[in-house]
CSV table of C-alpha atoms in Angstrom, one decimal:
chain,number,residue,atom,x,y,z
A,105,UNK,CA,-19.7,-42.2,27.4
A,106,UNK,CA,-22.8,-40.1,26.8
A,107,UNK,CA,-24.7,-43.2,25.5
A,108,UNK,CA,-23.7,-45.3,28.6
A,109,UNK,CA,-24.9,-42.6,31.0
A,110,UNK,CA,-28.1,-42.2,28.9
A,111,UNK,CA,-28.7,-46.0,29.0
A,112,UNK,CA,-28.4,-46.0,32.8
A,113,UNK,CA,-30.9,-43.1,33.1
A,114,UNK,CA,-33.2,-44.8,30.6
A,115,UNK,CA,-33.2,-48.1,32.6
A,116,UNK,CA,-33.9,-46.2,35.8
A,117,UNK,CA,-36.7,-44.2,34.2
A,118,UNK,CA,-38.3,-47.3,32.7
A,119,UNK,CA,-38.3,-49.1,36.1
A,120,UNK,CA,-40.1,-46.2,37.7
A,121,UNK,CA,-43.4,-47.1,36.0
A,122,UNK,CA,-43.1,-50.9,35.3
A,123,UNK,CA,-46.7,-51.4,34.2
A,124,UNK,CA,-46.6,-48.7,31.6
A,125,UNK,CA,-43.2,-49.9,30.4
A,126,UNK,CA,-44.5,-53.4,30.1
A,127,UNK,CA,-47.5,-52.4,28.1
A,128,UNK,CA,-45.3,-50.4,25.7
A,129,UNK,CA,-42.9,-53.4,25.3
A,130,UNK,CA,-45.9,-55.7,24.8
A,131,UNK,CA,-46.8,-54.1,21.4
A,132,UNK,CA,-43.2,-54.5,20.2
A,133,UNK,CA,-43.0,-58.0,21.5
A,134,UNK,CA,-46.1,-59.1,19.7
A,135,UNK,CA,-45.0,-57.3,16.5
A,136,UNK,CA,-41.5,-59.0,16.4
A,137,UNK,CA,-43.0,-62.4,17.4
A,138,UNK,CA,-45.5,-62.1,14.5
A,139,UNK,CA,-42.7,-61.2,12.1
A,140,UNK,CA,-40.5,-64.1,13.2
A,141,UNK,CA,-43.4,-66.5,13.1
A,142,UNK,CA,-44.5,-65.4,9.7
A,143,UNK,CA,-40.9,-65.8,8.4
A,144,UNK,CA,-40.8,-69.3,9.9
A,145,UNK,CA,-44.1,-70.2,8.3
A,146,UNK,CA,-43.1,-68.6,5.0
A,147,UNK,CA,-39.8,-70.7,4.9
A,148,UNK,CA,-41.8,-73.8,5.7
A,149,UNK,CA,-44.4,-73.0,3.0
A,150,UNK,CA,-41.7,-72.4,0.3
A,151,UNK,CA,-39.9,-75.6,1.2
A,152,UNK,CA,-43.2,-77.5,1.0
A,153,UNK,CA,-44.1,-75.9,-2.4
A,154,UNK,CA,-40.6,-76.7,-3.6
A,155,UNK,CA,-40.8,-80.3,-2.5
A,156,UNK,CA,-44.3,-80.7,-4.1
A,157,UNK,CA,-43.2,-79.2,-7.4
A,158,UNK,CA,-40.0,-81.3,-7.5
A,159,UNK,CA,-42.0,-84.4,-6.7
A,160,UNK,CA,-44.4,-83.5,-9.6
A,161,UNK,CA,-41.4,-82.8,-11.8
A,162,UNK,CA,-40.3,-86.5,-11.9
A,163,UNK,CA,-36.8,-86.4,-10.6
A,164,UNK,CA,-36.5,-90.2,-10.3
A,165,UNK,CA,-34.4,-92.4,-12.6
A,166,UNK,CA,-34.6,-96.2,-12.6
A,167,UNK,CA,-31.5,-98.1,-13.6
A,168,UNK,CA,-32.6,-101.7,-14.2
A,169,UNK,CA,-30.4,-104.8,-14.8
A,170,UNK,CA,-30.8,-106.2,-18.3
A,171,UNK,CA,-31.9,-104.7,-21.6
A,172,UNK,CA,-34.6,-105.7,-23.9
A,173,UNK,CA,-36.9,-103.7,-26.2
A,174,UNK,CA,-39.8,-105.4,-27.8
A,175,UNK,CA,-39.8,-104.6,-31.5
A,176,UNK,CA,-36.4,-102.9,-31.2
A,177,UNK,CA,-35.0,-104.6,-34.3
A,178,UNK,CA,-37.7,-103.0,-36.5
A,179,UNK,CA,-36.8,-99.5,-35.2
A,180,UNK,CA,-33.0,-100.3,-35.4
A,181,UNK,CA,-32.7,-100.1,-31.6
A,182,UNK,CA,-30.2,-102.4,-30.0
A,183,UNK,CA,-31.4,-104.8,-27.3
A,184,UNK,CA,-29.0,-106.6,-25.0
A,185,UNK,CA,-29.7,-109.2,-22.4
A,186,UNK,CA,-33.3,-109.7,-21.3
A,187,UNK,CA,-31.9,-110.1,-17.8
A,188,UNK,CA,-28.5,-109.7,-16.3
A,189,UNK,CA,-26.5,-110.0,-13.1
A,190,UNK,CA,-23.9,-107.3,-13.8
A,191,UNK,CA,-25.5,-104.5,-11.8
A,192,UNK,CA,-23.8,-104.3,-8.3
A,193,UNK,CA,-23.7,-102.0,-5.3
A,194,UNK,CA,-20.4,-100.5,-6.4
A,195,UNK,CA,-22.2,-99.2,-9.5
A,196,UNK,CA,-24.6,-97.3,-7.3
A,197,UNK,CA,-21.7,-95.7,-5.4
A,198,UNK,CA,-20.0,-94.8,-8.7
A,199,UNK,CA,-23.2,-93.1,-9.8
A,200,UNK,CA,-23.3,-91.2,-6.5
A,201,UNK,CA,-19.7,-90.0,-6.7
A,202,UNK,CA,-19.1,-89.5,-10.4
A,203,UNK,CA,-22.4,-88.2,-11.9
A,204,UNK,CA,-23.2,-84.5,-11.4
A,205,UNK,CA,-26.7,-83.5,-10.4
A,206,UNK,CA,-27.4,-86.7,-8.4
A,207,UNK,CA,-29.4,-86.1,-5.1
A,208,UNK,CA,-30.0,-89.6,-3.8
A,209,UNK,CA,-29.0,-93.1,-4.8
A,210,UNK,CA,-30.3,-96.5,-3.5
A,211,UNK,CA,-29.4,-100.0,-4.5
A,212,UNK,CA,-32.6,-102.2,-4.9
A,213,UNK,CA,-33.3,-105.9,-4.7
A,214,UNK,CA,-36.8,-107.3,-4.6
A,215,UNK,CA,-38.9,-110.4,-4.2
A,216,UNK,CA,-42.5,-111.4,-3.6
A,217,UNK,CA,-43.3,-113.6,-0.6
A,218,UNK,CA,-45.3,-114.1,2.5
A,219,UNK,CA,-45.0,-111.6,5.4
A,220,UNK,CA,-46.5,-112.9,8.6
A,221,UNK,CA,-47.2,-111.8,12.2
A,222,UNK,CA,-48.7,-114.5,14.3
A,223,UNK,CA,-51.5,-116.1,12.5
A,224,UNK,CA,-52.0,-113.2,10.2
A,225,UNK,CA,-50.0,-113.2,6.9
A,226,UNK,CA,-50.2,-111.5,3.5
A,227,UNK,CA,-48.4,-112.1,0.2
A,228,UNK,CA,-46.7,-108.9,-0.9
A,229,UNK,CA,-43.6,-107.3,-2.3
A,230,UNK,CA,-40.4,-107.2,-0.2
A,231,UNK,CA,-37.9,-104.6,-1.2
A,232,UNK,CA,-34.3,-104.5,-0.2
A,233,UNK,CA,-33.0,-100.9,-0.4
A,234,UNK,CA,-30.4,-98.4,0.9
A,235,UNK,CA,-30.8,-95.6,3.3
A,236,UNK,CA,-31.7,-93.0,0.7
A,237,UNK,CA,-34.8,-94.8,-0.5
A,238,UNK,CA,-37.3,-93.2,1.8
A,239,UNK,CA,-35.9,-89.7,1.0
A,240,UNK,CA,-36.5,-90.2,-2.7
A,241,UNK,CA,-40.2,-90.8,-2.2
A,242,UNK,CA,-40.6,-88.4,0.7
A,243,UNK,CA,-42.3,-90.9,2.9
A,244,UNK,CA,-43.9,-89.7,6.1
A,245,UNK,CA,-43.3,-92.0,9.1
A,246,UNK,CA,-46.5,-92.3,11.3
A,247,UNK,CA,-44.5,-94.3,13.8
A,248,UNK,CA,-40.8,-95.1,14.3
A,249,UNK,CA,-38.2,-94.2,11.6
A,250,UNK,CA,-36.3,-95.6,8.7
A,251,UNK,CA,-33.3,-97.8,9.4
A,252,UNK,CA,-29.8,-96.4,9.5
A,253,UNK,CA,-26.7,-97.0,7.3
A,254,UNK,CA,-25.3,-99.3,10.0
A,255,UNK,CA,-28.2,-101.6,9.6
A,256,UNK,CA,-27.5,-101.8,5.8
A,257,UNK,CA,-23.7,-102.4,6.3
A,258,UNK,CA,-24.4,-105.2,8.9
A,259,UNK,CA,-27.3,-106.7,7.0
A,260,UNK,CA,-29.5,-106.5,10.1
A,261,UNK,CA,-32.9,-108.1,10.4
A,262,UNK,CA,-34.9,-104.8,10.5
A,263,UNK,CA,-37.9,-103.8,8.5
A,264,UNK,CA,-40.2,-100.8,7.9
A,265,UNK,CA,-43.7,-101.4,6.6
A,266,UNK,CA,-46.3,-99.4,4.7
A,267,UNK,CA,-49.5,-98.3,6.4
A,268,UNK,CA,-51.7,-100.8,4.4
A,269,UNK,CA,-49.4,-103.7,5.3
A,270,UNK,CA,-49.5,-102.5,9.0
A,271,UNK,CA,-53.3,-102.6,8.9
A,272,UNK,CA,-53.4,-106.0,7.4
A,273,UNK,CA,-51.0,-107.5,10.0
A,274,UNK,CA,-51.5,-105.5,13.2
A,275,UNK,CA,-54.9,-103.8,12.8
A,276,UNK,CA,-54.9,-101.1,15.5
A,277,UNK,CA,-51.9,-102.4,17.5
A,278,UNK,CA,-48.6,-100.6,17.6
A,279,UNK,CA,-46.1,-102.6,15.5
A,280,UNK,CA,-42.9,-100.8,16.5
A,281,UNK,CA,-40.6,-103.3,18.2
A,282,UNK,CA,-42.6,-106.3,17.2
A,283,UNK,CA,-41.2,-109.1,15.0
A,284,UNK,CA,-42.7,-110.2,11.7
A,285,UNK,CA,-41.6,-113.2,9.6
A,286,UNK,CA,-40.3,-112.7,6.0
A,287,UNK,CA,-39.0,-115.7,4.0
A,288,UNK,CA,-38.6,-117.8,7.1
A,289,UNK,CA,-36.6,-115.2,9.1
A,290,UNK,CA,-37.7,-112.8,11.9
A,291,UNK,CA,-37.4,-109.0,11.4
A,292,UNK,CA,-38.0,-106.3,14.0
A,293,UNK,CA,-40.3,-103.5,12.8
A,294,UNK,CA,-38.5,-100.1,13.0
A,295,UNK,CA,-41.1,-97.9,11.4
A,296,UNK,CA,-44.4,-97.4,9.6
A,297,UNK,CA,-44.5,-95.1,6.6
A,298,UNK,CA,-47.4,-93.5,4.8
A,299,UNK,CA,-47.5,-92.7,1.1
A,300,UNK,CA,-50.0,-91.8,-1.6
A,301,UNK,CA,-48.7,-94.8,-3.7
A,302,UNK,CA,-51.0,-97.7,-2.8
A,303,UNK,CA,-48.5,-100.3,-4.1
A,304,UNK,CA,-45.7,-98.9,-1.9
A,305,UNK,CA,-48.1,-98.8,1.1
A,306,UNK,CA,-48.3,-102.6,0.9
A,307,UNK,CA,-44.6,-103.2,0.9
A,308,UNK,CA,-42.1,-104.4,3.5
A,309,UNK,CA,-38.7,-102.7,3.2
A,310,UNK,CA,-35.5,-104.2,4.5
A,311,UNK,CA,-31.8,-103.5,3.9
A,312,UNK,CA,-30.8,-104.7,0.5
A,313,UNK,CA,-27.7,-106.4,1.9
A,314,UNK,CA,-30.0,-108.6,4.0
A,315,UNK,CA,-32.2,-109.5,1.1
A,316,UNK,CA,-29.2,-110.4,-1.0
A,317,UNK,CA,-28.1,-112.8,1.7
A,318,UNK,CA,-31.5,-114.3,1.9
A,319,UNK,CA,-31.6,-114.9,-1.8
A,320,UNK,CA,-28.0,-115.9,-2.1
A,321,UNK,CA,-27.0,-113.3,-4.6
A,322,UNK,CA,-24.5,-110.5,-4.8
A,323,UNK,CA,-26.1,-108.4,-7.6
A,324,UNK,CA,-28.9,-105.9,-7.8
A,325,UNK,CA,-32.1,-105.8,-9.8
A,326,UNK,CA,-32.2,-102.0,-9.9
A,327,UNK,CA,-30.5,-98.8,-8.8
A,328,UNK,CA,-32.8,-95.9,-8.0
A,329,UNK,CA,-31.4,-92.5,-8.6
A,330,UNK,CA,-33.0,-89.1,-7.8
A,331,UNK,CA,-31.8,-85.9,-9.5
A,332,UNK,CA,-31.1,-82.9,-7.3
A,333,UNK,CA,-33.3,-80.6,-9.5
A,334,UNK,CA,-36.6,-81.1,-11.3
A,335,UNK,CA,-36.0,-81.0,-15.1
A,336,UNK,CA,-32.5,-82.4,-14.8
A,337,UNK,CA,-33.4,-86.1,-14.8
A,338,UNK,CA,-32.7,-86.6,-18.5
A,339,UNK,CA,-29.2,-85.1,-18.2
A,340,UNK,CA,-28.4,-87.3,-15.2
A,341,UNK,CA,-29.7,-90.4,-17.1
A,342,UNK,CA,-27.6,-89.5,-20.1
A,343,UNK,CA,-24.4,-89.3,-17.9
A,344,UNK,CA,-25.2,-92.6,-16.2
A,345,UNK,CA,-25.1,-94.6,-19.4
A,346,UNK,CA,-21.4,-94.1,-20.4
A,347,UNK,CA,-20.3,-94.6,-16.7
A,348,UNK,CA,-22.0,-98.0,-16.5
A,349,UNK,CA,-20.8,-99.0,-20.0
A,350,UNK,CA,-17.2,-98.3,-18.9
A,351,UNK,CA,-17.6,-100.1,-15.6
A,352,UNK,CA,-19.1,-103.1,-17.3
A,353,UNK,CA,-16.4,-103.1,-19.9
A,354,UNK,CA,-18.7,-102.9,-22.8
A,355,UNK,CA,-17.4,-101.8,-26.2
A,356,UNK,CA,-17.7,-98.1,-27.2
A,357,UNK,CA,-21.2,-97.0,-28.1
A,358,UNK,CA,-22.0,-97.3,-31.8
A,359,UNK,CA,-21.5,-94.1,-33.9
A,360,UNK,CA,-25.1,-93.9,-35.0
A,361,UNK,CA,-27.6,-93.2,-32.3
A,362,UNK,CA,-31.1,-91.6,-32.5
A,363,UNK,CA,-31.4,-90.9,-28.8
A,364,UNK,CA,-27.7,-91.0,-28.0
A,365,UNK,CA,-26.8,-91.6,-24.4
A,366,UNK,CA,-30.3,-91.0,-23.0
A,367,UNK,CA,-30.4,-94.6,-21.9
A,368,UNK,CA,-34.2,-94.6,-21.6
A,369,UNK,CA,-36.1,-97.8,-21.4
A,370,UNK,CA,-33.8,-99.8,-23.5
A,371,UNK,CA,-34.1,-97.1,-26.2
A,372,UNK,CA,-30.5,-96.1,-25.9
A,373,UNK,CA,-30.6,-95.5,-29.6
A,374,UNK,CA,-27.8,-97.8,-30.4
A,375,UNK,CA,-27.6,-99.0,-33.9
A,376,UNK,CA,-27.7,-102.7,-34.6
A,377,UNK,CA,-23.8,-102.9,-34.5
A,378,UNK,CA,-21.6,-102.7,-31.4
A,379,UNK,CA,-22.2,-104.1,-27.9
A,380,UNK,CA,-25.6,-103.1,-26.5
A,381,UNK,CA,-26.0,-102.1,-22.9
A,382,UNK,CA,-26.6,-104.8,-20.3
A,383,UNK,CA,-28.8,-102.4,-18.3
A,384,UNK,CA,-31.7,-100.1,-18.9
A,385,UNK,CA,-32.0,-96.5,-17.7
A,386,UNK,CA,-35.5,-94.9,-17.5
A,387,UNK,CA,-36.6,-91.6,-16.1
A,388,UNK,CA,-40.0,-91.5,-14.3
A,389,UNK,CA,-41.3,-89.2,-17.0
A,390,UNK,CA,-40.1,-91.4,-19.9
A,391,UNK,CA,-41.8,-94.5,-18.3
A,392,UNK,CA,-45.1,-92.6,-18.0
A,393,UNK,CA,-45.0,-91.1,-21.5
A,394,UNK,CA,-44.0,-94.3,-23.4
A,395,UNK,CA,-46.1,-96.8,-21.5
A,396,UNK,CA,-48.1,-98.9,-24.0
A,397,UNK,CA,-46.8,-97.0,-27.0
A,398,UNK,CA,-45.4,-98.5,-30.2
A,399,UNK,CA,-41.6,-98.8,-30.0
A,400,UNK,CA,-40.9,-96.4,-32.9
A,401,UNK,CA,-43.3,-93.7,-31.4
A,402,UNK,CA,-41.6,-94.2,-28.0
A,403,UNK,CA,-38.2,-93.7,-29.5
A,404,UNK,CA,-39.3,-90.4,-31.1
A,405,UNK,CA,-40.7,-89.1,-27.8
A,406,UNK,CA,-37.5,-90.1,-25.9
A,407,UNK,CA,-35.4,-88.3,-28.4
A,408,UNK,CA,-37.2,-85.1,-27.5
A,409,UNK,CA,-37.1,-85.6,-23.7
A,410,UNK,CA,-34.5,-82.9,-23.0
A,411,UNK,CA,-36.6,-80.2,-24.6
A,412,UNK,CA,-39.7,-81.4,-22.6
A,413,UNK,CA,-37.7,-81.4,-19.3
A,414,UNK,CA,-36.5,-77.9,-20.1
A,415,UNK,CA,-40.1,-76.7,-20.5
A,416,UNK,CA,-41.1,-78.4,-17.3
A,417,UNK,CA,-38.2,-76.8,-15.4
A,418,UNK,CA,-39.1,-73.3,-16.6
A,419,UNK,CA,-42.8,-73.8,-15.6
A,420,UNK,CA,-41.8,-75.1,-12.2
A,421,UNK,CA,-39.4,-72.3,-11.7
A,422,UNK,CA,-42.1,-69.8,-12.5
A,423,UNK,CA,-44.5,-71.5,-10.0
A,424,UNK,CA,-41.9,-71.3,-7.3
A,425,UNK,CA,-41.1,-67.7,-8.0
A,426,UNK,CA,-44.8,-66.7,-7.9
A,427,UNK,CA,-45.3,-68.6,-4.7
A,428,UNK,CA,-42.3,-66.8,-3.2
A,429,UNK,CA,-43.5,-63.4,-4.3
A,430,UNK,CA,-46.9,-64.0,-2.8
A,431,UNK,CA,-45.4,-65.1,0.5
A,432,UNK,CA,-43.1,-62.2,0.6
A,433,UNK,CA,-45.9,-59.7,0.0
A,434,UNK,CA,-47.9,-61.4,2.8
A,435,UNK,CA,-45.0,-61.2,5.2
A,436,UNK,CA,-44.3,-57.6,4.4
A,437,UNK,CA,-47.9,-56.6,5.0
A,438,UNK,CA,-48.1,-58.4,8.4
A,439,UNK,CA,-44.7,-57.2,9.5
A,440,UNK,CA,-45.6,-53.6,8.6
A,441,UNK,CA,-48.9,-53.6,10.5
A,442,UNK,CA,-47.4,-55.4,13.6
A,443,UNK,CA,-44.4,-53.1,13.8
A,444,UNK,CA,-46.5,-49.9,13.3
A,445,UNK,CA,-48.7,-50.9,16.2
A,446,UNK,CA,-45.6,-51.6,18.4
A,447,UNK,CA,-44.0,-48.4,17.3
A,448,UNK,CA,-47.0,-46.3,18.1
A,449,UNK,CA,-47.0,-47.8,21.6
A,450,UNK,CA,-43.4,-46.7,22.0
A,451,UNK,CA,-44.1,-43.2,20.7
A,452,UNK,CA,-47.0,-42.8,23.0
A,453,UNK,CA,-45.1,-43.8,26.1
A,454,UNK,CA,-42.2,-41.5,25.2
A,455,UNK,CA,-44.5,-38.5,24.7
A,456,UNK,CA,-46.1,-39.2,28.1
A,457,UNK,CA,-42.7,-39.5,29.6
A,458,UNK,CA,-41.5,-36.2,28.1
A,459,UNK,CA,-44.6,-34.5,29.5
A,460,UNK,CA,-44.1,-36.0,33.0
A,461,UNK,CA,-40.4,-35.2,33.1
A,462,UNK,CA,-40.5,-31.7,31.8
A,463,UNK,CA,-39.3,-30.3,35.1
A,464,UNK,CA,-36.4,-32.9,35.2
A,465,UNK,CA,-35.4,-31.8,31.7
A,466,UNK,CA,-35.4,-28.1,32.8
A,467,UNK,CA,-33.1,-29.0,35.7
A,468,UNK,CA,-30.7,-30.9,33.5
A,469,UNK,CA,-30.5,-28.1,31.1
A,470,UNK,CA,-30.0,-25.6,33.9
A,471,UNK,CA,-27.0,-27.4,35.3
A,472,UNK,CA,-25.3,-27.6,31.9
A,473,UNK,CA,-26.8,-30.5,29.9
A,474,UNK,CA,-26.8,-29.8,26.2
A,475,UNK,CA,-29.8,-30.2,23.9
A,476,UNK,CA,-27.9,-33.2,22.4
A,477,UNK,CA,-27.6,-34.8,25.8
A,478,UNK,CA,-31.4,-34.6,26.3
A,479,UNK,CA,-32.0,-35.9,22.8
A,480,UNK,CA,-29.8,-38.9,23.4
A,481,UNK,CA,-31.4,-39.6,26.8
A,482,UNK,CA,-34.8,-40.1,25.4
A,483,UNK,CA,-33.7,-41.7,22.1
A,484,UNK,CA,-31.7,-44.3,24.0
A,485,UNK,CA,-34.8,-44.9,26.2
A,486,UNK,CA,-36.9,-45.5,23.1
A,487,UNK,CA,-34.3,-47.8,21.6
A,488,UNK,CA,-34.1,-49.8,24.9
A,489,UNK,CA,-37.8,-50.2,24.9
A,490,UNK,CA,-37.6,-51.5,21.3
A,491,UNK,CA,-34.7,-53.9,21.9
A,492,UNK,CA,-36.2,-55.3,25.1
A,493,UNK,CA,-39.5,-55.9,23.3
A,494,UNK,CA,-37.6,-57.3,20.4
A,495,UNK,CA,-35.7,-59.9,22.5
A,496,UNK,CA,-38.9,-61.0,24.2
A,497,UNK,CA,-40.6,-61.1,20.7
A,498,UNK,CA,-37.8,-63.3,19.4
A,499,UNK,CA,-38.2,-65.8,22.3
A,500,UNK,CA,-42.0,-65.8,21.8
A,501,UNK,CA,-41.5,-66.3,18.0
A,502,UNK,CA,-39.3,-69.4,18.7
A,503,UNK,CA,-41.9,-70.8,21.0
A,504,UNK,CA,-44.7,-70.1,18.5
A,505,UNK,CA,-42.7,-71.8,15.7
A,506,UNK,CA,-41.9,-74.8,17.8
A,507,UNK,CA,-45.6,-75.1,18.9
A,508,UNK,CA,-46.8,-74.9,15.3
A,509,UNK,CA,-44.3,-77.5,14.2
A,510,UNK,CA,-45.3,-79.9,16.9
A,511,UNK,CA,-49.1,-79.4,16.7
A,512,UNK,CA,-49.7,-78.8,13.0
A,513,UNK,CA,-46.8,-80.9,11.6
A,514,UNK,CA,-45.7,-77.8,9.6
A,515,UNK,CA,-42.0,-77.3,9.2
A,516,UNK,CA,-41.7,-73.8,10.6
A,517,UNK,CA,-38.0,-73.1,10.4
A,518,UNK,CA,-36.5,-70.1,12.2
A,519,UNK,CA,-33.3,-69.0,10.5
A,520,UNK,CA,-30.5,-66.9,12.0
A,521,UNK,CA,-31.1,-64.4,9.2
A,522,UNK,CA,-34.7,-64.0,10.4
A,523,UNK,CA,-33.6,-63.5,14.0
A,524,UNK,CA,-31.0,-60.9,13.0
A,525,UNK,CA,-33.6,-59.1,10.9
A,526,UNK,CA,-36.2,-59.1,13.7
A,527,UNK,CA,-33.6,-57.7,16.2
A,528,UNK,CA,-32.6,-55.0,13.7
A,529,UNK,CA,-36.2,-54.1,13.0
A,530,UNK,CA,-36.9,-53.7,16.8
A,531,UNK,CA,-33.9,-51.3,17.1
A,532,UNK,CA,-34.9,-49.4,14.0
A,533,UNK,CA,-38.5,-49.1,15.2
A,534,UNK,CA,-37.3,-47.7,18.5
A,535,UNK,CA,-35.2,-45.1,16.7
A,536,UNK,CA,-37.9,-44.1,14.2
A,537,UNK,CA,-40.8,-43.8,16.7
A,538,UNK,CA,-38.6,-42.5,19.5
A,539,UNK,CA,-36.9,-39.7,17.6
A,540,UNK,CA,-39.8,-37.3,17.6
A,541,UNK,CA,-40.5,-37.4,21.4
A,542,UNK,CA,-36.7,-37.2,22.0
A,543,UNK,CA,-36.3,-34.2,19.7
A,544,UNK,CA,-39.3,-32.5,21.3
A,545,UNK,CA,-37.7,-33.0,24.7
A,546,UNK,CA,-34.4,-31.5,23.5
A,547,UNK,CA,-36.1,-28.4,22.2
A,548,UNK,CA,-37.8,-27.5,25.4
A,549,UNK,CA,-36.9,-24.1,26.7
A,550,UNK,CA,-35.1,-24.5,30.1
A,551,UNK,CA,-36.9,-21.6,31.8
A,552,UNK,CA,-40.3,-22.8,30.7
A,553,UNK,CA,-39.4,-26.4,31.7
A,554,UNK,CA,-38.4,-25.3,35.2
A,555,UNK,CA,-41.8,-23.4,35.6
A,556,UNK,CA,-43.7,-26.5,34.5
A,557,UNK,CA,-45.9,-28.0,37.2
């Protein structure tokens, strides 16, 4: 009851001098907006750092149809078919649903051929993929967007092209909605992506179901898999091997294995007895480390891949933690400065208000108001100032984050936690900086207050 009356008095008093009230709220508005914007920028920065670190951490796994290791017999490594047609889309779905730690999965079929637009044409790679493929490589779309699941299910004639291929075919023209010719069929351009990989930048990407129809096949050349966490790729690759062996009805893996279950680059470690795999599983790291090496040396490196992944994961975890700590310290410093400025503004306006209303306080005390009533009146007034400024600051923070996202292409995400924290800080600042003026008002002697001119 007392708080409700105090709130009504506070609103009436603040309306009396609107300019002064507005200036006092402005400091709090700017402070809260700065806090919210910094939290949004911090969240975006941490997500960006996490994405970059994970990308550097080689989360990709390539499951390739067929299995052949040059010189495998000398190193007692089993080799199966040099090529195979046993890898199918259902294998990709099985990996997605049955292997733990999998982030994205995409079937893959490919060909090389002519891609033409009008009289301009270029010979390049055409990849048929699933909807997760762009997410795996974190492509940025300069124009348009990647095709949807429905386009894959219906084997639609849609295509996304790399920036280099766009330049070769369209020069400065906008290709979105235009039709290009691939393998004698017309495809509508849905998007243009940019990537640091020059080879990918020259590709044309279509639904894998459509490329299968064009080639008259029902199998895949590859399945691309992305682990959820950096450093877990070897564990995911290890679990893929027995799943595919079971699905392909291969005999149990031989008892002797030097790199058991890793399934890396045909170096599954199978001894010379038993049925070898009809597929090859390689992590991105294993491909990079063993490229051009002697088979026996490569086998030794692959046998130690889990330990290397663990070291990488620890290093990347440390990098993320340090980045998070730095960002937290920056946010805390900016938040403290901004809110102190806003709080001082509230304290200043409340001290002036107490001085101007000394006679009013004396009258209230004379007619029976308690010291507590006066304290609550001015404290509620300070809290109202803080909350009003906080609400405006939250709105301004949302607008600033949206503007930054649109103009700078920086993912400034405002979370509900940040909004609640900003609102709570505004109220707490009002209480902290309003308590001294309120207490000073409550301690005024009624007789002296009535004599005040």
